[in-house]
Short mmCIF file of C-alpha atoms in Angstrom, two decimals:
data_model
loop_
_atom_site.label_atom_id
_atom_site.label_comp_id
_atom_site.label_asym_id
_atom_site.label_seq_id
_atom_site.Cartn_x
_atom_site.Cartn_y
_atom_site.Cartn_z
CA MET B 87 -22.43 -13.96 18.99
CA ASN B 88 -19.18 -15.84 18.32
CA LEU B 89 -17.74 -15.98 14.82
CA SER B 90 -16.77 -19.61 15.35
CA ASP B 91 -20.50 -20.43 15.24
CA TYR B 92 -21.11 -18.53 12.00
CA SER B 93 -21.63 -20.28 8.67
CA TYR B 94 -23.44 -19.88 5.34
CA GLU B 95 -23.50 -21.59 2.01
CA GLY B 96 -20.42 -19.72 0.77
CA LYS B 97 -18.34 -21.89 3.10
CA ILE B 98 -18.41 -24.68 0.54
CA ALA B 99 -16.56 -22.58 -2.04
CA GLN B 100 -13.35 -23.95 -3.51
CA THR B 101 -10.11 -21.97 -3.37
CA GLY B 102 -9.38 -20.60 -6.82
CA ILE B 103 -7.36 -17.64 -5.49
CA LEU B 104 -4.16 -17.82 -3.45
CA HIS B 105 -3.48 -14.51 -1.71
CA ILE B 106 -0.08 -13.74 -0.22
CA GLY B 107 -0.12 -11.08 2.51
CA VAL B 108 -3.30 -11.42 4.57
CA GLY B 109 -3.23 -7.97 6.16
CA ASN B 110 -6.00 -5.51 6.96
CA PHE B 111 -6.09 -4.00 3.47
CA HIS B 112 -6.58 -7.33 1.74
CA ARG B 113 -9.32 -8.25 4.19
CA ALA B 114 -11.12 -4.91 3.65
CA HIS B 115 -10.70 -4.82 -0.13
CA GLN B 116 -10.08 -7.94 -2.26
CA ALA B 117 -11.61 -10.32 0.30
CA PHE B 118 -14.62 -8.01 0.68
CA TYR B 119 -15.28 -7.93 -3.07
CA THR B 120 -14.82 -11.70 -3.31
CA ASP B 121 -17.09 -12.35 -0.33
CA GLN B 122 -19.86 -10.41 -2.04
CA LEU B 123 -19.36 -12.42 -5.23
CA LEU B 124 -19.33 -15.84 -3.55
CA LYS B 125 -23.02 -15.42 -2.80
CA ASP B 126 -23.58 -16.17 -6.50
CA GLU B 127 -23.73 -19.95 -6.88
CA ASP B 128 -21.85 -19.96 -10.18
CA GLN B 129 -18.87 -18.23 -8.56
CA ASN B 130 -18.10 -20.74 -5.80
CA ALA B 131 -14.80 -21.79 -7.38
CA TRP B 132 -13.21 -18.51 -6.30
CA GLY B 133 -12.73 -18.82 -2.54
CA ILE B 134 -9.46 -17.48 -1.16
CA CYS B 135 -6.59 -19.39 0.41
CA GLY B 136 -4.52 -16.90 2.37
CA ALA B 137 -0.77 -17.22 2.90
CA CYS B 138 1.37 -15.49 5.52
CA LEU B 139 5.17 -15.62 5.27
CA LEU B 140 6.42 -13.73 8.32
CA PRO B 141 7.02 -14.80 11.94
CA GLY B 142 5.13 -11.67 13.02
CA ASP B 143 1.97 -13.04 11.35
CA GLU B 144 1.46 -15.66 14.08
CA LYS B 145 -1.12 -13.69 16.06
CA THR B 146 -3.23 -12.95 12.99
CA VAL B 147 -3.05 -16.58 11.87
CA ASN B 148 -4.02 -17.95 15.29
CA ASN B 149 -6.86 -15.46 15.74
CA LEU B 150 -8.37 -16.19 12.34
CA ARG B 151 -8.01 -19.95 12.73
CA SER B 152 -9.78 -19.82 16.10
CA GLN B 153 -12.91 -18.49 14.36
CA ASN B 154 -12.94 -20.60 11.17
CA LEU B 155 -11.08 -17.82 9.27
CA ASP B 156 -14.14 -15.54 9.43
CA TYR B 157 -13.96 -11.94 10.63
CA THR B 158 -16.01 -8.78 10.79
CA LEU B 159 -15.46 -5.76 8.56
CA THR B 160 -16.90 -2.46 9.79
CA VAL B 161 -17.38 0.00 6.94
CA CYS B 162 -17.39 3.53 8.39
CA GLY B 163 -19.59 5.96 6.52
CA ARG B 164 -18.68 9.62 6.10
CA ASN B 165 -22.17 10.39 7.40
CA GLY B 166 -21.40 8.61 10.66
CA ASP B 167 -23.36 5.45 9.85
CA ASP B 168 -21.43 2.17 10.03
CA THR B 169 -22.21 -1.14 8.36
CA VAL B 170 -20.84 -4.44 9.69
CA TYR B 171 -20.17 -7.35 7.35
CA THR B 172 -19.16 -10.88 8.32
CA ILE B 173 -16.55 -11.93 5.76
CA THR B 174 -16.24 -15.65 4.99
CA ALA B 175 -14.19 -15.50 1.77
CA LEU B 176 -11.09 -17.04 3.40
CA LYS B 177 -11.36 -20.82 3.07
CA ASP B 178 -7.83 -21.81 4.07
CA LEU B 179 -4.83 -20.10 5.67
CA ILE B 180 -1.21 -21.15 5.30
CA TRP B 181 1.62 -19.92 7.53
CA THR B 182 4.93 -20.83 5.94
CA VAL B 183 6.84 -20.57 9.22
CA GLU B 184 5.10 -23.80 10.31
CA ASP B 185 4.46 -25.44 6.92
CA PRO B 186 6.35 -24.07 3.91
CA GLN B 187 5.48 -27.11 1.80
CA ALA B 188 1.77 -26.26 2.05
CA LEU B 189 2.31 -23.04 0.11
CA LEU B 190 4.36 -24.78 -2.58
CA SER B 191 1.63 -27.39 -2.98
CA LYS B 192 -1.07 -24.73 -3.19
CA ILE B 193 0.79 -22.81 -5.93
CA ALA B 194 1.03 -26.09 -7.87
CA ASP B 195 -2.67 -26.90 -7.35
CA PRO B 196 -4.46 -26.64 -10.74
CA SER B 197 -7.63 -25.38 -9.06
CA VAL B 198 -5.74 -22.20 -8.15
CA LYS B 199 -6.01 -19.83 -11.11
CA ILE B 200 -4.81 -16.57 -9.52
CA ILE B 201 -2.02 -15.67 -7.08
CA SER B 202 -2.77 -12.19 -5.71
CA LEU B 203 -0.31 -10.12 -3.69
CA THR B 204 -0.28 -7.40 -1.04
CA ILE B 205 3.40 -7.42 -0.08
CA THR B 206 3.82 -3.59 0.24
CA GLU B 207 5.62 -1.15 -2.03
CA GLY B 208 8.99 -2.19 -0.64
CA GLY B 209 8.32 -5.90 -0.96
CA TYR B 210 9.31 -6.12 -4.64
CA ASN B 211 13.03 -5.88 -3.78
CA LEU B 212 13.85 -3.15 -6.31
CA ASP B 213 16.74 -0.72 -6.09
CA LYS B 214 15.30 2.75 -5.42
CA ALA B 215 17.66 4.46 -7.87
CA THR B 216 17.80 2.01 -10.78
CA ASN B 217 14.55 0.07 -10.32
CA LYS B 218 16.57 -3.12 -10.84
CA PHE B 219 15.78 -6.28 -8.89
CA ILE B 220 18.39 -6.72 -6.13
CA LEU B 221 19.89 -10.15 -6.73
CA GLU B 222 22.55 -9.47 -4.09
CA ASN B 223 20.00 -9.44 -1.27
CA GLU B 224 21.02 -12.17 1.20
CA ASN B 225 17.59 -13.83 1.32
CA ILE B 226 17.37 -13.72 -2.47
CA LYS B 227 20.81 -15.33 -2.74
CA HIS B 228 19.65 -18.04 -0.35
CA ASP B 229 16.59 -18.78 -2.47
CA LEU B 230 18.55 -18.79 -5.72
CA GLU B 231 20.92 -21.39 -4.29
CA ASN B 232 18.31 -23.39 -2.33
CA PRO B 233 15.19 -23.54 -4.52
CA SER B 234 13.47 -26.30 -2.53
CA SER B 235 13.66 -24.41 0.80
CA PRO B 236 12.65 -20.81 -0.02
CA VAL B 237 12.22 -17.96 2.47
CA THR B 238 11.10 -15.09 0.19
CA VAL B 239 7.92 -14.64 -1.82
CA PHE B 240 10.04 -14.89 -4.99
CA GLY B 241 11.54 -18.20 -3.95
CA PHE B 242 8.17 -19.64 -2.96
CA ILE B 243 6.47 -18.65 -6.19
CA ALA B 244 9.36 -19.87 -8.36
CA GLU B 245 9.45 -23.28 -6.66
CA GLY B 246 5.66 -23.52 -6.69
CA LEU B 247 5.55 -22.70 -10.41
CA ARG B 248 8.25 -25.31 -11.04
CA LEU B 249 6.09 -27.95 -9.33
CA ARG B 250 3.03 -26.70 -11.25
CA LYS B 251 4.88 -27.03 -14.56
CA LEU B 252 5.94 -30.60 -13.74
CA LYS B 253 2.61 -31.79 -12.32
CA ASN B 254 -0.02 -30.28 -14.59
CA ASN B 255 1.54 -27.61 -16.81
CA SER B 256 -1.43 -25.30 -16.18
CA SER B 257 -1.28 -21.51 -16.62
CA ILE B 258 -1.83 -19.00 -13.82
CA THR B 259 -2.14 -15.25 -13.22
CA ILE B 260 -0.11 -13.26 -10.68
CA LEU B 261 -2.12 -10.19 -9.65
CA SER B 262 -0.36 -7.41 -7.73
CA CYS B 263 -2.67 -5.38 -5.48
CA ASP B 264 0.03 -3.04 -4.16
CA ASN B 265 0.31 0.72 -4.60
CA LEU B 266 2.92 0.82 -7.34
CA GLN B 267 2.87 2.48 -10.74
CA HIS B 268 2.18 -0.25 -13.30
CA ASN B 269 2.13 -2.80 -10.48
CA GLY B 270 1.62 -5.76 -12.82
CA ASP B 271 4.59 -4.74 -14.94
CA THR B 272 6.61 -4.22 -11.75
CA ALA B 273 5.64 -7.65 -10.44
CA LYS B 274 6.54 -9.25 -13.77
CA HIS B 275 9.92 -7.54 -13.77
CA ALA B 276 10.70 -8.65 -10.21
CA PHE B 277 9.49 -12.24 -10.43
CA MET B 278 10.83 -12.90 -13.92
CA THR B 279 14.25 -11.50 -13.01
CA PHE B 280 14.42 -13.88 -10.06
CA ILE B 281 13.13 -16.87 -12.03
CA THR B 282 15.49 -16.20 -14.95
CA ALA B 283 18.45 -16.05 -12.58
CA GLN B 284 17.43 -19.32 -10.95
CA ASP B 285 16.01 -21.47 -13.77
CA SER B 286 16.07 -20.44 -17.45
CA ASP B 287 13.74 -23.30 -18.45
CA LEU B 288 11.13 -22.19 -15.92
CA ALA B 289 11.51 -18.60 -17.12
CA GLU B 290 10.78 -19.68 -20.70
CA TRP B 291 7.68 -21.59 -19.51
CA ALA B 292 6.48 -18.62 -17.43
CA GLN B 293 6.68 -16.28 -20.40
CA THR B 294 3.77 -18.13 -22.01
CA HIS B 295 1.97 -19.57 -18.95
CA VAL B 296 1.89 -16.65 -16.47
CA THR B 297 0.24 -13.25 -16.86
CA PHE B 298 0.69 -10.16 -14.69
CA PRO B 299 -2.29 -7.75 -14.98
CA ASN B 300 -1.92 -4.16 -13.83
CA SER B 301 -4.41 -3.01 -11.22
CA MET B 302 -5.34 -0.02 -9.07
CA VAL B 303 -6.73 -0.51 -5.57
CA ASP B 304 -8.25 2.06 -3.22
CA ARG B 305 -9.75 1.87 0.26
CA ILE B 306 -8.40 3.60 3.38
CA THR B 307 -7.91 0.87 5.98
CA PRO B 308 -6.25 1.78 9.31
CA ALA B 309 -4.32 -0.62 11.50
CA THR B 310 -6.50 -2.21 14.19
CA THR B 311 -5.34 -1.50 17.75
CA VAL B 312 -6.27 -3.40 20.91
CA GLU B 313 -8.65 -0.56 21.75
CA ASP B 314 -10.20 -0.82 18.28
CA VAL B 315 -10.93 -4.52 18.80
CA ILE B 316 -12.90 -3.73 21.96
CA ARG B 317 -14.71 -0.81 20.32
CA LEU B 318 -15.62 -2.70 17.15
CA ASN B 319 -16.86 -5.77 19.03
CA GLU B 320 -18.99 -3.66 21.35
CA LYS B 321 -20.54 -1.91 18.35
CA SER B 322 -21.16 -5.10 16.34
CA GLY B 323 -22.17 -7.35 19.22
CA ILE B 324 -19.89 -10.02 17.75
CA THR B 325 -16.85 -11.47 19.50
CA ASP B 326 -14.10 -11.17 16.90
CA LYS B 327 -10.37 -11.52 17.62
CA ALA B 328 -9.40 -10.10 14.22
CA PRO B 329 -11.83 -7.35 13.22
CA VAL B 330 -11.03 -4.85 10.49
CA TYR B 331 -12.50 -1.41 9.81
CA CYS B 332 -12.27 0.87 6.80
CA GLU B 333 -13.85 3.80 4.98
CA ASP B 334 -16.99 3.55 2.86
CA PHE B 335 -15.19 4.38 -0.41
CA ILE B 336 -13.85 1.43 -2.42
CA GLN B 337 -12.41 1.07 -5.92
CA TRP B 338 -10.63 -1.64 -7.88
CA VAL B 339 -9.60 -1.23 -11.52
CA ILE B 340 -7.97 -4.23 -13.20
CA GLU B 341 -6.46 -4.93 -16.59
CA ASP B 342 -8.43 -7.85 -18.02
CA ASN B 343 -5.44 -10.13 -18.61
CA PHE B 344 -6.22 -13.41 -16.81
CA ILE B 345 -4.76 -16.39 -18.62
CA ALA B 346 -6.60 -19.06 -16.59
CA GLY B 347 -9.94 -17.38 -15.97
CA ARG B 348 -11.13 -15.03 -13.25
CA PRO B 349 -14.05 -14.27 -10.94
CA ALA B 350 -16.89 -12.11 -12.29
CA TRP B 351 -15.85 -9.29 -9.99
CA GLU B 352 -17.56 -6.78 -12.27
CA ARG B 353 -20.84 -7.98 -10.74
CA VAL B 354 -19.81 -6.41 -7.42
CA GLY B 355 -18.39 -3.13 -8.72
CA VAL B 356 -14.87 -3.88 -10.01
CA THR B 357 -13.88 -2.06 -13.22
CA PHE B 358 -12.12 -4.11 -15.90
CA THR B 359 -10.23 -2.21 -18.57
CA THR B 360 -7.45 -2.57 -21.13
CA ASP B 361 -5.66 0.47 -19.66
CA VAL B 362 -5.30 0.96 -15.91
CA ALA B 363 -2.67 3.69 -16.21
CA ALA B 364 -4.97 6.74 -16.07
CA TYR B 365 -6.77 5.53 -12.92
CA GLU B 366 -3.47 4.50 -11.38
CA LYS B 367 -1.80 7.86 -12.00
CA MET B 368 -4.77 9.76 -10.60
CA LYS B 369 -4.87 7.70 -7.42
CA LEU B 370 -1.13 7.49 -6.72
CA SER B 371 -0.53 11.17 -7.55
CA LEU B 372 -3.50 12.56 -5.64
CA LEU B 373 -4.53 10.18 -2.86
CA ASN B 374 -1.24 8.45 -1.98
CA ALA B 375 0.95 11.48 -2.58
CA SER B 376 -1.38 13.69 -0.50
CA HIS B 377 -1.33 11.12 2.30
CA THR B 378 2.46 11.36 2.30
CA LEU B 379 2.33 15.15 2.06
CA LEU B 380 0.09 15.56 5.12
CA SER B 381 1.68 12.80 7.21
CA TYR B 382 4.99 14.25 8.44
CA PRO B 383 3.84 17.86 8.92
CA SER B 384 0.74 16.60 10.76
CA LEU B 385 2.73 14.37 13.09
CA LEU B 386 5.31 17.08 13.80
CA ALA B 387 2.47 19.54 14.50
CA GLY B 388 1.26 17.14 17.20
CA TYR B 389 -1.53 15.23 15.45
CA ARG B 390 -1.84 11.46 15.76
CA LYS B 391 -5.16 11.01 13.93
CA VAL B 392 -5.66 11.98 10.28
CA ASP B 393 -9.22 13.26 10.73
CA GLU B 394 -8.03 15.61 13.49
CA ALA B 395 -5.28 16.95 11.26
CA MET B 396 -7.85 17.47 8.51
CA ARG B 397 -9.80 19.84 10.74
CA ASP B 398 -6.74 22.12 10.79
CA GLU B 399 -7.21 24.89 8.21
CA ASP B 400 -3.48 25.20 7.55
CA ILE B 401 -3.19 21.51 6.73
CA ILE B 402 -6.34 21.52 4.59
CA LYS B 403 -5.04 24.49 2.56
CA PHE B 404 -1.61 22.89 2.29
CA VAL B 405 -2.99 19.61 0.97
CA ARG B 406 -5.57 21.12 -1.38
CA SER B 407 -3.06 23.56 -2.91
CA PHE B 408 -0.69 20.65 -3.51
CA MET B 409 -3.46 18.81 -5.34
CA ASP B 410 -4.63 21.82 -7.37
CA ILE B 411 -1.39 23.65 -8.17
CA ASP B 412 1.35 21.05 -8.08
CA ILE B 413 -0.25 17.78 -9.19
CA THR B 414 -3.35 18.43 -11.32
CA PRO B 415 -1.30 19.64 -14.34
CA HIS B 416 0.32 16.18 -14.44
CA VAL B 417 -2.81 14.05 -13.96
CA PRO B 418 -5.06 13.46 -16.97
CA ALA B 419 -8.47 12.41 -15.67
CA PRO B 420 -9.73 8.98 -16.77
CA ALA B 421 -12.74 9.06 -19.06
CA GLY B 422 -15.87 9.94 -17.14
CA VAL B 423 -14.05 11.13 -13.99
CA ASP B 424 -14.55 14.69 -12.70
CA LEU B 425 -11.15 15.53 -11.21
CA ASN B 426 -12.47 18.40 -9.09
CA GLU B 427 -15.11 16.13 -7.58
CA TYR B 428 -12.47 13.43 -7.04
CA LYS B 429 -10.25 15.87 -5.11
CA LYS B 430 -13.21 17.13 -3.07
CA THR B 431 -14.07 13.54 -2.17
CA LEU B 432 -10.47 12.88 -1.14
CA ILE B 433 -10.59 15.71 1.40
CA GLU B 434 -13.85 14.27 2.76
CA ARG B 435 -12.35 10.79 2.97
CA PHE B 436 -9.25 11.99 4.82
CA ALA B 437 -11.49 13.83 7.31
CA ASN B 438 -13.76 10.81 8.00
CA ARG B 439 -14.08 10.81 11.81
CA SER B 440 -15.48 7.28 11.89
CA VAL B 441 -12.33 5.93 10.23
CA SER B 442 -9.94 8.18 12.17
CA ASP B 443 -6.84 6.78 10.47
CA GLN B 444 -3.46 6.87 12.23
CA VAL B 445 -0.96 9.52 11.09
CA SER B 446 1.80 7.06 12.06
CA ARG B 447 0.49 4.59 9.46
CA LEU B 448 0.82 7.22 6.74
CA CYS B 449 4.32 8.07 7.94
CA SER B 450 5.56 4.49 7.88
CA ASP B 451 7.99 3.26 5.21
CA GLY B 452 8.63 6.62 3.58
CA ILE B 453 11.76 5.14 2.01
CA SER B 454 9.49 3.03 -0.22
CA LYS B 455 6.69 5.56 -0.67
CA PHE B 456 8.61 8.64 -1.83
CA PRO B 457 9.99 7.00 -5.02
CA VAL B 458 6.49 5.86 -6.00
CA TYR B 459 4.21 8.72 -4.90
CA ILE B 460 6.35 11.87 -4.86
CA MET B 461 9.45 11.62 -7.03
CA PRO B 462 7.87 11.04 -10.49
CA ASN B 463 5.88 14.28 -10.33
CA LEU B 464 8.63 16.18 -8.50
CA ILE B 465 11.00 15.48 -11.40
CA LYS B 466 8.43 16.90 -13.82
CA MET B 467 7.87 19.94 -11.59
CA ILE B 468 11.60 20.70 -11.52
CA ASP B 469 11.88 20.30 -15.29
CA ASN B 470 8.86 22.58 -15.83
CA GLY B 471 10.14 25.30 -13.52
CA GLN B 472 7.14 24.99 -11.18
CA ASP B 473 6.87 26.32 -7.65
CA LEU B 474 8.49 23.71 -5.38
CA THR B 475 7.46 25.21 -2.03
CA ARG B 476 5.17 22.44 -0.82
CA VAL B 477 7.31 19.49 -1.88
CA ALA B 478 10.49 21.11 -0.51
CA PHE B 479 8.67 21.66 2.79
CA LEU B 480 7.50 18.04 2.77
CA ILE B 481 11.01 16.62 2.32
CA ALA B 482 12.39 19.00 4.96
CA SER B 483 9.64 17.73 7.28
CA TYR B 484 10.55 14.14 6.47
CA ARG B 485 14.18 14.82 7.38
CA HIS B 486 13.15 16.42 10.68
CA TYR B 487 10.81 13.49 11.41
CA LEU B 488 13.59 10.93 10.90
CA LYS B 489 16.38 12.90 12.58
CA TYR B 490 14.94 14.46 15.73
CA LEU B 491 12.13 12.06 16.81
CA VAL B 492 10.12 14.71 18.72
CA ASP B 493 7.24 16.91 17.59
CA ASP B 494 6.56 20.60 18.18
CA HIS B 495 5.27 19.78 21.67
CA GLY B 496 8.33 17.81 22.68
CA LEU B 497 6.48 14.50 22.44
CA SER B 498 8.47 11.55 21.09
CA TYR B 499 7.28 9.06 18.48
CA GLU B 500 8.50 5.83 16.93
CA ILE B 501 9.41 5.51 13.27
CA HIS B 502 8.81 2.46 11.08
CA GLU B 503 11.22 2.26 8.15
CA PRO B 504 11.80 -1.44 7.37
CA TRP B 505 13.81 -0.78 4.19
CA ILE B 506 16.17 1.89 5.51
CA THR B 507 19.87 1.21 4.82
CA ALA B 508 23.00 1.81 6.90
CA GLU B 509 23.99 4.54 4.44
CA ASP B 510 20.57 6.16 4.85
CA LYS B 511 21.11 6.30 8.61
CA LYS B 512 24.42 8.12 8.14
CA LEU B 513 22.79 10.70 5.87
CA ILE B 514 19.95 11.25 8.35
CA SER B 515 22.39 11.82 11.22
CA SER B 516 24.38 14.43 9.28
CA ASP B 517 23.97 18.03 10.46
CA LYS B 518 24.17 19.18 6.84
CA SER B 519 20.61 19.09 5.57
CA ILE B 520 21.84 18.81 1.96
CA ASP B 521 23.27 15.36 2.74
CA PHE B 522 19.75 14.03 3.36
CA LEU B 523 18.99 14.42 -0.34
CA GLY B 524 21.29 11.45 -0.99
CA LEU B 525 18.79 9.17 0.79
CA SER B 526 17.93 5.99 -1.11
CA ALA B 527 14.36 7.27 -1.54
CA PHE B 528 15.61 10.16 -3.71
CA ARG B 529 18.34 8.54 -5.79
CA SER B 530 16.22 8.36 -8.91
CA THR B 531 17.13 11.99 -9.53
CA SER B 532 19.88 14.43 -8.56
CA LEU B 533 17.97 16.61 -6.13
CA LYS B 534 21.22 18.06 -4.80
CA GLU B 535 21.93 19.59 -8.20
CA ALA B 536 18.52 21.23 -8.63
CA ASP B 537 19.02 24.71 -7.20
CA SER B 538 15.32 25.51 -7.54
CA PHE B 539 14.67 22.70 -5.07
CA THR B 540 17.69 22.83 -2.75
CA ALA B 541 17.29 26.51 -1.88
CA PRO B 542 13.78 26.27 -0.42
CA TYR B 543 14.50 22.81 1.04
CA ILE B 544 17.56 24.00 3.02
CA LEU B 545 15.66 27.07 4.18
CA PHE B 546 12.72 24.98 5.39
CA ALA B 547 14.98 22.42 7.11
CA ASP B 548 16.66 25.23 9.08
CA ARG B 549 13.40 26.98 9.89
CA ILE B 550 11.64 23.82 11.09
CA LYS B 551 14.57 23.09 13.38
CA ASN B 552 14.73 26.65 14.77
CA GLU B 553 11.08 27.72 14.75
CA GLY B 554 9.10 24.49 14.84
CA LEU B 555 6.85 23.01 12.19
CA ARG B 556 3.72 25.07 12.84
CA PRO B 557 5.09 28.59 12.21
CA VAL B 558 6.72 27.48 8.97
CA LEU B 559 3.53 25.80 7.74
CA GLN B 560 1.52 28.92 8.60
CA SER B 561 3.93 31.11 6.65
CA ILE B 562 3.44 28.91 3.58
CA THR B 563 -0.36 28.94 3.70
CA ALA B 564 -0.49 32.65 4.57
CA GLN B 565 1.64 33.55 1.56
CA LEU B 566 -0.38 31.35 -0.74
CA TYR B 567 -3.80 32.51 0.39
CA ASN B 568 -2.82 36.10 1.18
CA LEU B 569 -3.73 35.63 4.87
CA ILE B 570 -7.28 34.52 4.06
#
């Protein structure tokens, strides 16, 4: 079966949502929810127009266009059973490299009520230490000075909103779907700072015509390799150039703050609330932080698949003790959530053999992830005089990962750190492990001055270099569990 031959009534849906960043996560999460909803006749105004801004998006764009923007989503059950969905929620796809005006026109289109975003944690252009929007960024400076020919998401949205204001003056919601604390507030801060710097009249209009709901998203979605494409197509019996696969768990919690209307996503399992913060804190502090915690030690120990690492008793004990001892005291459970059951489910999700997520994906862009997932709770742990063993070991592992580029078995690996600075590279290359604590990811606090942290960190950095990752990890779990 070819996807180009596939159709159903949902195809006639209008595009009420413009989504920027049509990656695997969006296609496994927001597009999945929306696809389920579009089967309801009264919801056909909420089709999705996707937008891609990067030159590297060309392959995805061409593959999706060749099959009418449809694709398969394989949901991998923890019991080994997979379910294949054909997703038809994408109704249009814009690639700004070939047609930037199309995106500006779509933002100004009054039928579009929501602009949703998956632009990654680092995509909001915030200084890691101050959390201020970086107006000095060269691309930002270009867009501030050349509003009609933008290159960044901020420039595109500002110019599109300006056209919207002039043409129809209709309100719109900007919905962040990225893993950031208070992601709606963060998006508002970033976009409004840019707009205010560029056009004070537009900023005044946006204050009353644009809303930024907070949201929490959750679904483990690996990158799709060439081998995965072959495997997924063989299993589904469908020829798909752009398949996606993911775990069976899914969650979306959204602040109900949509100024121009919204889909009835609650019909397909989305939770609407006036306070996302408790869900957000639980997920970022337990799931995302634990992903970061297991990533670098697992890769240095020789693992390349998350499920394989999660069959290693040392890594399981390391991750679960981090959840129970280090993080749980700082995570109030949302109403109706059993935190122990949530943590148990997380371990099961990480170990899902059908998903078999890539350790390298979890390792990528640590510069952006540490300030969001690790540092807020680490600061509290230092202030409370807590045991810092596991987090000190994590950051020592991160340094070793960035500096030496080989694992315990002498095998090399590539790193992906798109937001690393020239100063960061100097600190990584230093032979003094203490210098690494000046990395941009850690500048929100003075780690160098916290003796309770620096002592174990320096010790672990030296031991990992001299002994290898595995013996040091074993010594940590043996001490904690008294050799059990």
